[in-house]
C-alpha angles and dihedrals in degrees: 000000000000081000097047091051091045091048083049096055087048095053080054101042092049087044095064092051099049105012134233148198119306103177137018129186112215102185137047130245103227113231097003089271129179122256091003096169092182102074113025126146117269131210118244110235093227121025111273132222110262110234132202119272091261144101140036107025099002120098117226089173140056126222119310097125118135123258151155104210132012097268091069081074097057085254084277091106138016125253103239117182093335101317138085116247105190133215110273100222104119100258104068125084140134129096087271094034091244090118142082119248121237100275098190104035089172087074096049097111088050140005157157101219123093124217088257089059089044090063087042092064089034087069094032089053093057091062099046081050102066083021100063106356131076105080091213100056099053103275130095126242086207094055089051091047095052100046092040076062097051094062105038080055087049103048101023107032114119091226090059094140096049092079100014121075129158111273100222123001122313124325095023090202115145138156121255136164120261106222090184084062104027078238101151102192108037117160111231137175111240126210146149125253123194115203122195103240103235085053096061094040092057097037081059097047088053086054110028094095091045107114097240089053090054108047089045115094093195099049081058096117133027088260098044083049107058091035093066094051098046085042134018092035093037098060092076091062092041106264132125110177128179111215117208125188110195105080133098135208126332095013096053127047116248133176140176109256134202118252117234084217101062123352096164081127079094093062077082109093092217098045093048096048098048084057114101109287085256105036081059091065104044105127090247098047095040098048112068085200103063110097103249094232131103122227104269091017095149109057122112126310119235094210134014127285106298125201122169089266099046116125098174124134118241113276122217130192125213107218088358078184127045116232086231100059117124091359106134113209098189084057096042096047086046093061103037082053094052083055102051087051089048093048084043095058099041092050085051085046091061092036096059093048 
């Protein structure tokens, strides 16, 4: 018994040096649906040892199965010449299509998340896709992207539980509302997440002229931001999770992100595969035509430049714009002097009759 608790206190103790697993998630929410109580992620009790992205209920492969019509292929890809060709949209894998591509292939060596997880952001990818993405139509490819990578650090990094811990005693389970449902009583698990500063500042800057930022009171600053993601939309997939600000590696989870000025970083093949499955395929990020820049990208930062290594505070500038720029003195004098003629003649106007 003296050994076991011994043996306990090590596998912490390795844990906070290199960092390990804090919650797993071992069934899967059909359908993606809301409030679904029956199947939400669980804290470990003691930090677990992060595993490659392979085995039983991930696909390492993509289509190739063999079949005689398309449903054979789980109508998620067509049967071409015997064998199943899936849809190439980031989600679809397996040698039959009927399972869910790697989303975080970063983490592929080593990683938190389980299979059932995977399928999780797989579904929750798809809506920050046509939510945030798509630079046409009033999102940023850079701002997806970002936050696509955010989670994949959050729920799949192999130094979890360097940033997560479990937000009362085990099993840090407790009841909220869900706003999003109406649903008054959802189980949720509930943890503590600790973000490196710079990161949120410049996750926020990347999201901040897309049009759901800025017709949401409540996306309106970095914190804001990133708490209605990790709260108000998590409760419906059983998360609840408390976001602090004021740590610092490797006690706080950090990550390059992409710059909604200029992102042609992802022209590099490495750079861009490495990216989150979905986040590869957004219009801006697949072409290598498509210019790497938002609509609005280079508006103001809110915080300095950020890089995964960056441990500089947030700066803030007092009258970042003077309230003479772009003010023309020649154009203004010139109409204000138009006017006083014109007030001039019609006063001599009255003043004849």
């Amino acid at each position: 018994m003296f050994m076991l608790f011994h043996l306990l206190l090590l596998a912490l103790e390795i844990s906070e040096c290199f960092g390990a697993c804090a919650m797993t998630q071992r069934c899967v929410n059909p359908y993606n649906i809301p409030d679904y109580k029956q199947c939400i992620p669980e804290a470990y009790a003691i930090p677990a040892i992060a595993k490659p992205m392979r085995g039983t209920g991930w696909a390492n492969t993509t289509g190739g199965g063999i079949c005689t019509i398309a449903s054979d292929c789980h109508d998620r890809g067509q049967c071409i010449r015997g064998h199943c060709v899936c849809a190439d949209d980031g989600m679809t894998a397996g040698p039959h299509c009927d399972q869910y591509s790697i989303q975080c292939p970063e983490y592929k060596d080593a990683a938190c998340c389980s299979w059932e997880q995977n399928q999780g952001l797989a579904e929750n990818f798809k809506l920050l896709s046509s939510v945030f993405g798509k630079n046409a139509a009033g999102g940023c490819d850079a701002c997806a992207s970002n936050l696509m990578m955010l989670w994949c650090g959050l729920i799949c990094s192999p130094h979890q539980s360097n940033f997560m811990k479990m937000h009362s005693p085990y099993p840090s389970v407790h009841y909220r509302p869900d706003p999003m449902t109406g649903t008054d009583h959802v189980k949720v698990l509930e943890m503590d997440i600790s973000l490196q500063k710079e990161l949120t500042c410049s996750l926020f800057d990347s999201c901040k002229s897309t049009a759901i930022v800025s017709m949401a009171a409540a996306m309106k600053s970095s914190l804001g931001f990133l708490n209605y993601q990790a709260q108000t939309g998590a409760i419906a997939h059983g998360e609840y999770l408390f976001l602090h600000f004021n740590d610092t590696v490797p006690h706080a989870f950090d990550h390059s992100v992409l710059s909604c000025s200029n992102y042609s970083i992802v022209e590099n093949d490495t750079v861009r595969q490495s990216l989150p499955q979905q986040a590869q395929r957004l219009d801006s990020i697949s072409s290598k035509n498509a210019i790497k820049q938002c609509p609005c990208g280079s508006c103001q930062a809110t915080c300095s430049a950020h890089n995964s290594n960056s441990s500089r505070p947030i700066i803030t500038t007092a009258k970042p714009i003077s309230i003479w720029d772009g003010f023309n003195f020649r154009v203004v004098g010139a109409v204000y002097a138009l006017v006083l003629i014109l007030v001039v003649m019609l006063k001599w106007k009255d003043y004849q009759y």
